[in-house]
Short mmCIF file of C-alpha atoms in Angstrom, two decimals:
data_model
loop_
_atom_site.label_atom_id
_atom_site.label_comp_id
_atom_site.label_asym_id
_atom_site.label_seq_id
_atom_site.Cartn_x
_atom_site.Cartn_y
_atom_site.Cartn_z
CA MET A 26 67.68 -58.41 -18.98
CA VAL A 27 64.71 -60.09 -17.96
CA GLU A 28 61.42 -58.06 -18.37
CA THR A 29 58.47 -60.09 -17.07
CA PRO A 30 55.12 -59.50 -18.81
CA ILE A 31 52.43 -58.70 -16.29
CA GLN A 32 49.91 -61.25 -17.52
CA ASP A 33 52.58 -64.09 -16.56
CA LEU A 34 51.17 -63.97 -12.97
CA THR A 35 52.27 -66.85 -11.05
CA PRO A 36 49.18 -68.21 -8.97
CA LEU A 37 49.09 -67.16 -5.15
CA THR A 38 49.79 -70.13 -2.90
CA LEU A 39 49.08 -69.44 0.77
CA SER A 40 51.87 -69.11 2.95
CA GLN A 41 50.72 -72.12 5.26
CA THR A 42 51.68 -74.39 2.71
CA GLN A 43 55.19 -72.89 2.19
CA PRO A 44 56.20 -71.92 5.84
CA ARG A 45 59.71 -70.76 5.25
CA ALA A 46 59.28 -68.45 2.04
CA GLN A 47 62.54 -66.85 0.89
CA GLY A 48 62.78 -64.23 -1.80
CA SER A 49 65.05 -61.68 -3.13
CA ALA A 50 65.46 -59.24 -5.85
CA ARG A 51 67.93 -56.65 -7.10
CA LEU A 52 66.94 -54.20 -9.52
CA THR A 53 69.13 -51.29 -11.01
CA VAL A 54 67.50 -48.72 -13.09
CA LYS A 55 69.46 -46.57 -15.82
CA ALA A 56 68.49 -43.57 -18.17
CA ARG A 57 68.46 -44.55 -21.79
CA ASP A 58 67.05 -42.00 -24.39
CA GLY A 59 65.35 -39.99 -21.80
CA ARG A 60 63.52 -42.86 -20.19
CA SER A 61 64.26 -44.98 -17.32
CA VAL A 62 64.91 -48.50 -18.28
CA ILE A 63 65.86 -51.80 -16.38
CA SER A 64 69.78 -51.92 -16.35
CA ARG A 65 69.96 -55.06 -14.26
CA LEU A 66 67.52 -57.46 -12.82
CA HIS A 67 68.26 -60.31 -10.53
CA GLN A 68 65.24 -62.05 -8.72
CA GLN A 69 65.02 -65.49 -7.05
CA GLY A 70 62.55 -67.28 -4.71
CA SER A 71 59.11 -65.90 -3.64
CA LEU A 72 60.04 -62.10 -4.64
CA LYS A 73 58.99 -61.42 -8.21
CA THR A 74 59.18 -58.06 -9.74
CA LEU A 75 56.81 -57.16 -12.76
CA PHE A 76 57.06 -54.28 -15.25
CA PRO A 77 53.61 -53.17 -16.60
CA ARG A 78 53.80 -51.06 -19.53
CA THR A 79 53.08 -47.21 -18.63
CA ASP A 80 52.85 -44.11 -20.13
CA GLY A 81 55.49 -41.41 -19.47
CA THR A 82 59.26 -41.76 -18.83
CA ALA A 83 59.41 -43.37 -15.35
CA LEU A 84 59.81 -47.17 -14.81
CA THR A 85 57.18 -48.74 -12.99
CA ALA A 86 58.13 -52.05 -10.95
CA VAL A 87 55.40 -54.21 -9.33
CA LEU A 88 56.47 -56.40 -6.63
CA LEU A 89 54.64 -59.57 -6.12
CA ASN A 90 55.33 -62.09 -3.10
CA THR A 91 54.23 -65.44 -4.45
CA ALA A 92 54.01 -67.15 -1.15
CA GLY A 93 51.16 -65.06 -0.60
CA GLY A 94 52.29 -63.42 2.72
CA ILE A 95 54.81 -63.41 5.55
CA THR A 96 55.02 -65.69 8.30
CA GLY A 97 57.63 -66.83 11.04
CA GLY A 98 61.17 -67.46 9.63
CA ASP A 99 60.30 -65.90 6.09
CA ARG A 100 62.97 -63.60 4.71
CA PHE A 101 62.72 -61.25 1.86
CA ASP A 102 65.42 -58.88 0.63
CA LEU A 103 65.05 -56.40 -2.09
CA ARG A 104 67.66 -53.83 -3.32
CA LEU A 105 66.81 -51.16 -5.61
CA ARG A 106 69.28 -48.82 -7.23
CA ALA A 107 68.31 -45.80 -9.29
CA GLU A 108 71.21 -44.48 -11.26
CA SER A 109 71.66 -40.77 -12.23
CA GLY A 110 68.74 -39.09 -13.89
CA THR A 111 66.09 -41.89 -13.53
CA ALA A 112 62.70 -42.07 -11.93
CA LEU A 113 61.23 -45.32 -10.55
CA THR A 114 57.86 -45.97 -8.91
CA VAL A 115 57.53 -49.26 -6.89
CA THR A 116 54.14 -50.74 -5.94
CA THR A 117 52.91 -54.12 -4.85
CA GLN A 118 50.69 -56.33 -6.80
CA ALA A 119 48.45 -56.92 -3.72
CA ALA A 120 48.25 -55.88 -0.11
CA GLU A 121 51.21 -57.66 1.97
CA ARG A 122 49.84 -60.01 4.69
CA ALA A 123 51.71 -60.68 7.95
CA TYR A 124 50.22 -63.99 9.18
CA ARG A 125 50.42 -65.60 12.45
CA ALA A 126 53.86 -66.47 13.15
CA ASN A 127 54.88 -69.48 15.11
CA ASP A 128 58.39 -69.76 14.40
CA GLY A 129 60.04 -66.43 15.10
CA ALA A 130 59.76 -63.21 13.09
CA GLY A 131 59.39 -62.72 9.44
CA ARG A 132 62.10 -60.43 8.14
CA VAL A 133 61.75 -57.99 5.05
CA CYS A 134 64.54 -56.00 4.33
CA THR A 135 64.36 -53.18 1.67
CA GLY A 136 67.31 -50.93 0.55
CA ILE A 137 67.03 -48.34 -1.97
CA HIS A 138 69.89 -46.18 -3.22
CA ILE A 139 68.79 -43.02 -5.19
CA ALA A 140 71.68 -41.33 -7.35
CA THR A 141 72.01 -37.69 -8.20
CA GLY A 142 69.18 -36.27 -10.10
CA SER A 143 66.99 -39.32 -9.75
CA ARG A 144 63.65 -39.97 -7.84
CA VAL A 145 62.14 -43.16 -6.52
CA ASP A 146 58.48 -43.35 -5.36
CA TRP A 147 58.07 -46.15 -2.89
CA LEU A 148 54.19 -47.07 -2.76
CA PRO A 149 53.50 -50.50 -1.75
CA GLN A 150 49.92 -51.44 -0.78
CA GLU A 151 49.00 -51.69 2.64
CA THR A 152 50.43 -54.45 5.04
CA LEU A 153 47.78 -56.41 6.55
CA ILE A 154 48.77 -57.44 10.17
CA TYR A 155 46.95 -60.63 11.39
CA ASP A 156 46.66 -61.72 15.01
CA HIS A 157 49.93 -63.17 16.44
CA ALA A 158 51.88 -61.95 13.59
CA ALA A 159 55.67 -61.25 14.27
CA LEU A 160 57.37 -58.89 11.60
CA ARG A 161 60.77 -57.22 11.45
CA ARG A 162 60.92 -55.06 8.64
CA SER A 163 63.31 -52.25 7.46
CA LEU A 164 63.35 -49.57 4.56
CA ASP A 165 66.54 -47.97 4.16
CA VAL A 166 66.69 -45.12 1.56
CA THR A 167 69.99 -43.36 0.81
CA LEU A 168 70.07 -40.28 -1.28
CA GLU A 169 72.84 -38.73 -3.24
CA PRO A 170 72.89 -34.67 -3.69
CA ASP A 171 69.67 -33.61 -5.70
CA ALA A 172 68.13 -37.09 -5.32
CA ASN A 173 64.62 -37.21 -3.88
CA CYS A 174 61.85 -39.65 -2.69
CA LEU A 175 58.33 -40.24 -1.75
CA LEU A 176 57.97 -43.10 0.80
CA VAL A 177 54.46 -44.45 1.95
CA GLU A 178 54.02 -47.41 4.29
CA SER A 179 50.68 -48.56 5.46
CA LEU A 180 49.75 -50.88 8.25
CA ILE A 181 46.11 -52.29 8.94
CA PHE A 182 45.82 -53.93 12.26
CA GLY A 183 43.55 -56.83 11.63
CA ARG A 184 40.58 -56.72 9.35
CA ALA A 185 38.03 -54.45 10.88
CA ALA A 186 35.25 -55.33 8.47
CA MET A 187 35.55 -58.91 9.88
CA GLY A 188 35.56 -58.02 13.52
CA GLU A 189 39.17 -59.21 13.58
CA SER A 190 41.52 -57.61 16.32
CA VAL A 191 45.18 -58.01 16.85
CA ARG A 192 45.64 -59.22 20.34
CA ALA A 193 48.94 -60.47 20.21
CA LEU A 194 51.71 -58.73 18.05
CA SER A 195 55.42 -58.57 17.54
CA LEU A 196 56.05 -55.60 15.12
CA ASP A 197 59.32 -53.59 14.38
CA ASP A 198 58.99 -51.38 11.38
CA ARG A 199 61.59 -49.01 10.57
CA ILE A 200 61.93 -46.25 7.83
CA THR A 201 65.44 -44.83 7.77
CA LEU A 202 66.36 -41.92 5.29
CA ARG A 203 70.10 -40.92 4.88
CA ARG A 204 71.42 -38.06 2.66
CA ASN A 205 75.24 -37.97 1.96
CA ASP A 206 75.56 -40.54 4.80
CA LYS A 207 73.90 -38.56 7.19
CA ILE A 208 70.82 -39.80 8.96
CA VAL A 209 67.80 -37.25 8.27
CA LEU A 210 64.99 -39.02 9.42
CA ALA A 211 64.32 -42.33 11.16
CA ASP A 212 60.78 -43.48 11.87
CA ARG A 213 60.68 -46.18 14.40
CA THR A 214 57.41 -48.21 14.88
CA ARG A 215 57.57 -50.71 17.83
CA LEU A 216 54.24 -52.38 18.69
CA THR A 217 54.62 -55.65 20.94
CA GLY A 218 51.91 -57.02 22.93
CA ASP A 219 48.26 -56.69 22.76
CA ALA A 220 48.00 -54.42 19.82
CA HIS A 221 44.23 -53.52 20.13
CA ALA A 222 44.65 -52.43 23.65
CA LEU A 223 47.88 -50.44 23.13
CA LEU A 224 46.26 -48.58 20.21
CA ALA A 225 43.38 -47.56 22.32
CA GLY A 226 45.10 -44.57 23.89
CA ALA A 227 44.85 -40.69 23.25
CA ALA A 228 48.68 -40.88 22.67
CA THR A 229 48.92 -43.88 20.60
CA GLY A 230 46.29 -44.85 18.24
CA ALA A 231 43.08 -42.98 19.31
CA GLY A 232 41.39 -46.15 18.87
CA ALA A 233 42.29 -46.46 15.06
CA GLY A 234 42.85 -49.70 13.32
CA ALA A 235 45.09 -48.51 10.40
CA MET A 236 48.20 -46.13 10.29
CA ALA A 237 50.24 -44.59 7.40
CA SER A 238 53.64 -42.82 7.38
CA LEU A 239 54.67 -40.70 4.52
CA VAL A 240 58.09 -39.06 3.72
CA PHE A 241 58.78 -36.73 0.92
CA THR A 242 61.83 -35.00 0.10
CA ALA A 243 62.36 -32.08 -2.25
CA PRO A 244 64.37 -29.07 -2.44
CA ASP A 245 61.03 -27.18 -2.21
CA ALA A 246 59.41 -29.21 0.25
CA ALA A 247 58.31 -26.42 2.28
CA ASP A 248 56.10 -25.04 -0.65
CA LYS A 249 54.20 -28.18 -0.55
CA LEU A 250 53.45 -28.36 3.19
CA GLU A 251 50.48 -26.17 3.64
CA SER A 252 48.76 -27.67 0.48
CA ALA A 253 49.42 -31.10 1.76
CA ARG A 254 47.99 -30.20 5.19
CA ALA A 255 44.69 -29.16 3.68
CA LEU A 256 44.18 -32.68 2.18
CA LEU A 257 44.60 -34.44 5.58
CA PRO A 258 41.80 -35.84 7.48
CA GLU A 259 41.27 -34.71 11.06
CA THR A 260 43.27 -37.76 12.34
CA GLY A 261 46.30 -36.95 10.09
CA GLY A 262 49.29 -34.64 10.61
CA ILE A 263 52.09 -33.40 8.55
CA SER A 264 55.34 -31.56 9.32
CA GLN A 265 58.88 -30.47 8.12
CA PRO A 266 60.98 -32.21 10.82
CA ALA A 267 64.40 -31.49 8.45
CA PRO A 268 64.94 -28.81 5.74
CA ASP A 269 64.04 -30.72 2.86
CA VAL A 270 61.83 -33.32 4.46
CA LEU A 271 58.08 -33.75 4.94
CA PHE A 272 56.89 -36.37 7.25
CA ALA A 273 53.19 -37.30 7.53
CA ARG A 274 51.33 -39.75 9.75
CA ILE A 275 47.76 -40.80 9.33
CA LEU A 276 45.43 -42.70 11.65
CA ALA A 277 42.14 -44.15 10.38
CA PRO A 278 39.51 -46.64 11.74
CA ASP A 279 40.36 -49.00 8.92
CA GLY A 280 42.14 -49.77 5.67
CA PHE A 281 39.34 -48.35 3.34
CA ALA A 282 39.38 -45.09 5.25
CA LEU A 283 43.26 -44.94 5.22
CA ARG A 284 43.55 -45.49 1.60
CA GLN A 285 40.69 -42.63 0.95
CA ALA A 286 42.89 -40.26 2.88
CA LEU A 287 46.32 -41.29 1.32
CA ILE A 288 45.17 -41.34 -2.44
CA PRO A 289 44.87 -37.50 -2.77
CA LEU A 290 47.87 -36.81 -0.54
CA ILE A 291 50.16 -39.20 -2.66
CA ALA A 292 48.74 -37.81 -5.76
CA HIS A 293 49.66 -34.40 -4.44
CA PHE A 294 53.32 -35.47 -4.39
CA ARG A 295 53.70 -36.85 -7.77
CA GLN A 296 53.52 -35.66 -11.20
CA ASP A 297 52.58 -38.86 -12.67
CA PRO A 298 48.99 -40.62 -11.88
CA LEU A 299 49.08 -43.31 -9.10
CA PRO A 300 50.28 -46.66 -9.87
CA ARG A 301 47.30 -48.94 -11.35
CA PRO A 302 47.14 -51.11 -8.09
CA TRP A 303 46.38 -48.12 -6.14
CA MET A 304 43.33 -47.38 -8.42
CA ILE A 305 41.44 -50.68 -7.85
CA MET B 8 85.67 -33.29 23.86
CA GLY B 9 86.71 -34.16 27.47
CA MET B 10 84.24 -36.98 28.05
CA ASP B 11 86.65 -39.81 27.99
CA VAL B 12 87.87 -38.83 31.68
CA PRO B 13 84.98 -38.83 34.03
CA ILE B 14 85.59 -35.89 36.58
CA PRO B 15 85.62 -37.55 40.18
CA MET B 16 82.81 -36.30 42.41
CA PRO B 17 81.71 -37.22 45.74
CA THR B 18 78.97 -39.93 45.23
CA ASP B 19 76.87 -38.63 48.03
CA THR B 20 76.26 -35.35 46.13
CA HIS B 21 75.45 -36.86 42.73
CA HIS B 22 71.75 -36.79 43.35
CA LEU B 23 71.95 -33.19 44.21
CA THR B 24 73.77 -32.49 40.98
CA LEU B 25 70.96 -34.47 39.03
CA MET B 26 68.15 -32.16 40.93
CA GLN B 27 69.90 -29.01 39.69
CA TRP B 28 70.30 -30.22 36.19
CA LEU B 29 66.74 -31.48 35.88
CA SER B 30 65.03 -29.12 38.17
CA PRO B 31 62.68 -26.50 36.31
CA GLY B 32 64.96 -23.81 37.32
CA TYR B 33 67.83 -25.12 35.10
CA PRO B 34 67.60 -22.77 32.06
CA VAL B 35 66.69 -25.24 29.33
CA GLY B 36 63.28 -23.75 28.92
CA ALA B 37 61.40 -26.83 29.64
CA PHE B 38 58.28 -25.03 30.54
CA ALA B 39 57.77 -24.01 27.10
CA TYR B 40 57.26 -27.53 25.65
CA SER B 41 53.96 -29.53 25.98
CA HIS B 42 54.90 -32.49 23.63
CA GLY B 43 51.70 -32.03 21.94
CA LEU B 44 49.43 -32.11 25.02
CA GLU B 45 48.13 -28.69 24.21
CA ARG B 46 46.51 -29.87 21.03
CA VAL B 47 45.13 -33.17 22.54
CA VAL B 48 43.46 -30.87 25.46
CA GLU B 49 42.18 -28.51 22.61
CA GLN B 50 40.70 -31.59 20.77
CA GLY B 51 38.94 -32.85 24.07
CA ALA B 52 41.04 -36.21 23.77
CA VAL B 53 42.52 -35.59 27.35
CA GLY B 54 40.21 -33.67 29.77
CA SER B 55 40.71 -35.19 33.29
CA ALA B 56 43.30 -36.38 35.61
CA ASP B 57 42.59 -39.95 34.59
CA GLN B 58 42.87 -39.27 30.73
CA PHE B 59 46.05 -37.42 31.52
CA GLU B 60 47.74 -40.20 33.36
CA THR B 61 46.85 -42.75 30.54
CA TRP B 62 48.37 -40.31 27.98
CA LEU B 63 51.60 -39.76 30.00
CA THR B 64 52.00 -43.54 30.90
CA ASP B 65 51.77 -44.32 27.16
CA ILE B 66 54.20 -41.38 26.11
CA LEU B 67 56.66 -42.47 28.95
CA THR B 68 56.38 -46.29 28.34
CA LEU B 69 55.59 -46.67 24.57
CA GLY B 70 56.77 -43.26 23.11
CA THR B 71 59.48 -40.51 23.72
CA GLY B 72 60.07 -41.63 27.38
CA ARG B 73 61.52 -44.98 26.45
CA SER B 74 63.26 -43.79 23.31
CA ASP B 75 65.04 -41.07 25.26
CA ALA B 76 65.89 -43.50 28.14
CA ILE B 77 67.71 -45.71 25.48
CA LEU B 78 69.30 -42.67 23.95
CA LEU B 79 70.60 -41.28 27.29
CA HIS B 80 71.99 -44.91 28.14
CA CYS B 81 73.80 -45.08 24.66
CA ALA B 82 75.24 -41.62 25.00
CA TYR B 83 76.58 -42.58 28.56
CA ARG B 84 78.27 -45.56 27.16
CA THR B 85 79.75 -43.96 24.01
CA GLU B 86 83.33 -43.98 23.90
CA THR B 87 84.38 -41.70 20.97
CA PRO B 88 83.43 -38.23 19.93
CA HIS B 89 82.50 -39.63 16.31
CA ARG B 90 79.94 -42.11 17.76
CA LEU B 91 78.46 -39.42 19.88
CA VAL B 92 77.60 -37.39 16.90
CA GLU B 93 76.04 -40.42 14.96
CA LEU B 94 73.89 -40.95 18.07
CA ASP B 95 72.84 -37.42 18.28
CA ASP B 96 72.03 -37.29 14.45
CA LEU B 97 69.64 -40.39 15.07
CA ALA B 98 68.26 -38.58 18.14
CA ARG B 99 67.20 -35.53 16.10
CA ALA B 100 66.06 -37.74 13.10
CA LEU B 101 63.64 -39.55 15.51
CA SER B 102 61.77 -36.23 15.63
CA PRO B 103 58.39 -36.75 13.81
CA SER B 104 57.73 -33.03 13.41
CA SER B 105 59.37 -29.66 13.38
CA GLU B 106 58.21 -28.82 17.02
CA ARG B 107 59.24 -32.19 18.65
CA ARG B 108 62.76 -31.58 16.91
CA MET B 109 62.92 -28.01 18.36
CA GLU B 110 61.88 -29.47 21.77
CA THR B 111 64.81 -31.78 21.85
CA GLU B 112 67.39 -29.56 20.18
CA LEU B 113 66.80 -26.39 22.04
CA GLN B 114 66.60 -27.87 25.35
CA GLY B 115 69.71 -30.08 24.62
CA GLU B 116 71.54 -27.00 23.52
CA ALA B 117 70.57 -24.83 26.66
CA PHE B 118 71.46 -27.99 28.61
CA ALA B 119 74.96 -28.49 27.18
CA ARG B 120 75.70 -24.62 27.04
CA THR B 121 74.78 -24.07 30.70
CA THR B 122 76.55 -27.29 32.14
CA ALA B 123 79.69 -26.39 29.95
CA ALA B 124 79.65 -23.02 31.33
CA ILE B 125 79.53 -24.16 34.99
CA TRP B 126 81.60 -27.56 34.89
CA GLY B 127 83.99 -26.51 32.16
CA SER B 128 83.22 -29.15 29.56
CA GLU B 129 83.33 -28.45 25.88
CA ASP B 130 80.51 -30.06 24.38
CA ALA B 131 79.01 -29.37 21.17
CA PRO B 132 75.27 -29.01 21.26
CA LEU B 133 73.35 -32.18 21.56
CA ALA B 134 69.93 -33.53 21.44
CA TYR B 135 68.53 -33.32 25.00
CA PRO B 136 68.85 -36.89 26.02
CA VAL B 137 72.16 -37.40 24.57
CA ALA B 138 73.57 -34.01 26.18
CA VAL B 139 72.45 -35.29 29.54
CA GLY B 140 73.66 -38.81 29.15
CA ALA B 141 77.09 -37.44 27.79
CA ALA B 142 77.42 -35.01 30.74
CA ALA B 143 76.28 -37.79 33.25
CA ARG B 144 79.30 -39.94 32.10
CA ARG B 145 81.49 -36.84 32.51
CA ALA B 146 80.59 -36.42 35.91
CA GLY B 147 80.61 -39.70 36.84
CA ILE B 148 77.05 -39.93 37.87
CA ASP B 149 75.36 -43.40 37.66
CA ALA B 150 73.72 -43.69 34.27
CA THR B 151 70.38 -45.37 35.52
CA MET B 152 69.81 -42.69 38.20
CA THR B 153 70.40 -40.18 35.78
CA CYS B 154 68.00 -41.66 33.40
CA ALA B 155 65.19 -42.15 36.02
CA ALA B 156 65.74 -38.43 37.14
CA TYR B 157 65.64 -37.40 33.22
CA LEU B 158 62.35 -39.39 32.74
CA HIS B 159 60.87 -37.92 36.02
CA ALA B 160 61.52 -34.29 35.07
CA PHE B 161 60.00 -35.20 31.63
CA ALA B 162 57.03 -36.34 33.35
CA ALA B 163 57.08 -33.55 35.84
CA ASN B 164 57.18 -30.93 33.15
CA LEU B 165 54.17 -32.36 31.16
CA THR B 166 52.31 -32.53 34.46
CA SER B 167 52.84 -28.80 34.99
CA ALA B 168 51.59 -28.18 31.43
CA ALA B 169 48.48 -30.48 32.10
CA ILE B 170 47.95 -28.60 35.36
CA ARG B 171 47.73 -25.58 33.27
CA LEU B 172 46.09 -26.73 30.23
CA ILE B 173 43.24 -29.03 31.24
CA PRO B 174 43.28 -27.62 33.78
CA LEU B 175 43.88 -29.88 36.99
CA GLY B 176 44.17 -29.11 40.60
CA GLN B 177 47.81 -28.96 41.88
CA THR B 178 47.08 -32.08 44.30
CA GLU B 179 45.33 -33.77 41.29
CA GLY B 180 48.47 -33.34 39.06
CA GLN B 181 50.94 -34.12 41.64
CA THR B 182 49.01 -37.50 42.30
CA VAL B 183 49.45 -38.35 38.72
CA LEU B 184 53.14 -37.56 38.98
CA ALA B 185 53.70 -39.82 42.16
CA ARG B 186 52.25 -42.67 40.05
CA MET B 187 54.86 -41.97 37.31
CA THR B 188 57.69 -42.49 39.76
CA PRO B 189 57.96 -46.31 39.58
CA ILE B 190 57.30 -46.23 36.03
CA CYS B 191 60.29 -43.79 35.40
CA HIS B 192 62.39 -46.13 37.57
CA ASP B 193 61.43 -49.23 35.64
CA ILE B 194 62.00 -47.51 32.16
CA ALA B 195 65.59 -46.38 33.55
CA VAL B 196 66.30 -50.03 34.73
CA GLN B 197 64.88 -51.91 31.71
CA THR B 198 66.68 -49.65 28.98
CA ALA B 199 70.29 -49.72 30.77
CA HIS B 200 71.65 -52.41 28.16
CA LEU B 201 69.49 -51.47 25.19
CA CYS B 202 71.01 -50.20 21.91
CA PRO B 203 69.79 -47.72 19.26
CA ASP B 204 68.11 -50.47 17.33
CA ASP B 205 65.82 -51.11 20.24
CA ILE B 206 64.23 -47.84 19.79
CA GLY B 207 60.62 -47.64 18.72
CA SER B 208 57.20 -46.04 19.49
CA CYS B 209 53.61 -46.50 18.83
CA CYS B 210 52.48 -43.10 19.95
CA PHE B 211 51.23 -42.18 16.62
CA ALA B 212 48.57 -39.83 17.77
CA ALA B 213 51.06 -37.95 20.11
CA ASP B 214 53.08 -37.45 16.76
CA ILE B 215 50.18 -36.27 14.91
CA ALA B 216 49.05 -33.82 17.77
CA SER B 217 52.54 -32.30 17.46
CA MET B 218 52.22 -31.72 13.91
CA GLN B 219 48.77 -30.25 14.33
CA HIS B 220 50.03 -28.06 17.00
CA GLU B 221 52.06 -26.29 14.43
CA THR B 222 48.68 -24.51 13.16
CA GLN B 223 46.68 -24.52 16.32
CA TYR B 224 45.23 -21.03 16.60
CA SER B 225 45.76 -20.27 20.18
CA ARG B 226 48.80 -21.68 21.91
CA GLN B 227 50.68 -21.29 25.17
CA PHE B 228 53.32 -23.88 24.31
CA ARG B 229 56.00 -24.21 21.61
CA SER B 230 55.07 -27.82 21.00
#
C-alpha cells in the first residue's frame, strides 16, 4: 500500500512541454475498524493520488495531474472502487485545464463503482476550458443497492477576468449513472464550435461563462429537494428526474460566481465539511 | 413485440400516416407541454418572435431536437426488444428534470397505446422518440421522413405554446415555424446514421427553465 504524503507534491510542469501526457490510477477503498482506508492503489504516469489526513471516518483522495493540464492526445484513466460500507471523497489539487489541442482530443475516463452501503463524493475543482480545446470526458458511476453518491462537475469557458472567450471548442462531456446495471441518469454535454456564440442564447447559456452539473442520490433525496432549491441562484435549477436522484444545473457569469453558488449546495448534501481544496 | 416484420403499406400513404401520428389531434397530449418555454417567457428572456425563433432553433439544433432525432433513428434501426429497452432507458435517463421526463414518457406512452390499439402492435410504453421510431419501422415508413415530421411536430407544438404565452400573432408564429422546416429536414438527414454516443446538448438554460417551472406560481403548461 502506497500512501503519498501531501507535502510530496511533484512540481507542476506545463503540458506544452509534455504534449502527450498519459496517466492512470486504480484505487480500491475498504472498511477497517469503522474507517475507510486504502485497500489497493496503483498509479502511473501523470495522474497522482494524494491522501491528506482528515478528521472523520471517510477517506479523502486528492487527484493531481502532474502534466498541469490536458491537451490533444492526452489520456487519463481513473478507476475507483468503494467496497462495502465505505465513504470516499475525491477532489483535485487544482482546477483542471483543457488547453488548446492541436493533435486530436484529450481523453479523460473515470469509472466509479460503489458497493452496497457505501458513498462516494466526486468533487473535482473546476475544469477551465481554453480556446481551441478538444476534450472527450466521461464519468461512469455504478451503484449497487443501497449505495449512493454526490457528483459535481464544473466547466469554465475561458477566463472571464482576463477577457478570454472560447471561440473554437470541441467538448464532449458525459455523466452516466447506473443502478443495478440500469441507466438512471445520463447527462450529455456537447459543445462544438464557437462556444461563446453558442452559449449566448436564452435556451443555451443565457450568456453565462460557467456551468455546473450536480447529481445526488439518496433514498430520501426528495426530502432535500426543497431545501436545496432555496440555496440556488436565479440562474440555477434542481429537480428529481428519477425516484432517488436529484439533478441540478447552475449557470454563472464566471468561475468565481459559480463556486459561490456551489459551496453551500455541496455542503447541503454532505455530512462532512467540504474538502480543503474547495475552501481556498 | 412484433417489430421484426414491417407491415407493408402503400408508400404513397406513408406521409398521411405520419400526418395522423404527429398531428395535434393524435391523443398524446402534446399541447400540455412547453419544454420550459413558459418559464423563460415569465422570466422575460423570450418576449418576441425573434427571440422565440432563436430559442426554438437552439432547442432543435443543440438540444432535445437533435437528441430526439438520434433516438428516433436508433429506435428505427434497433433489431431486438432487449436493445430497444436499453435505448428507452437511455431516452428517459437523458431527462434533466421531472417535467421533461414526464413530457417524453407520457407522450410516448399515449402514442404507443393509441398506435397499438389501431394498428394492432403490442409495444410496451416507450419514451416518445423511441416509440415513434419503433412504430415507423413496424409500418415500413421511411426513417428520415418520420424524423423530420417528428421534429416539425415538436416545433409546431412549441410554436402554438409561444403564440399563447408571449403572445405572438398567428401569422408571426407560423412564420417562425415555416423557418424551422429546413432545419427539421437537415437535422433528420444529419442524424440518420448517428448512434446513442453522439447524443449531447448545450441547452443548459432550457434545462434550468424546466426545473424552475416546477415551482412557477401560475402555470398553463405541464412543463
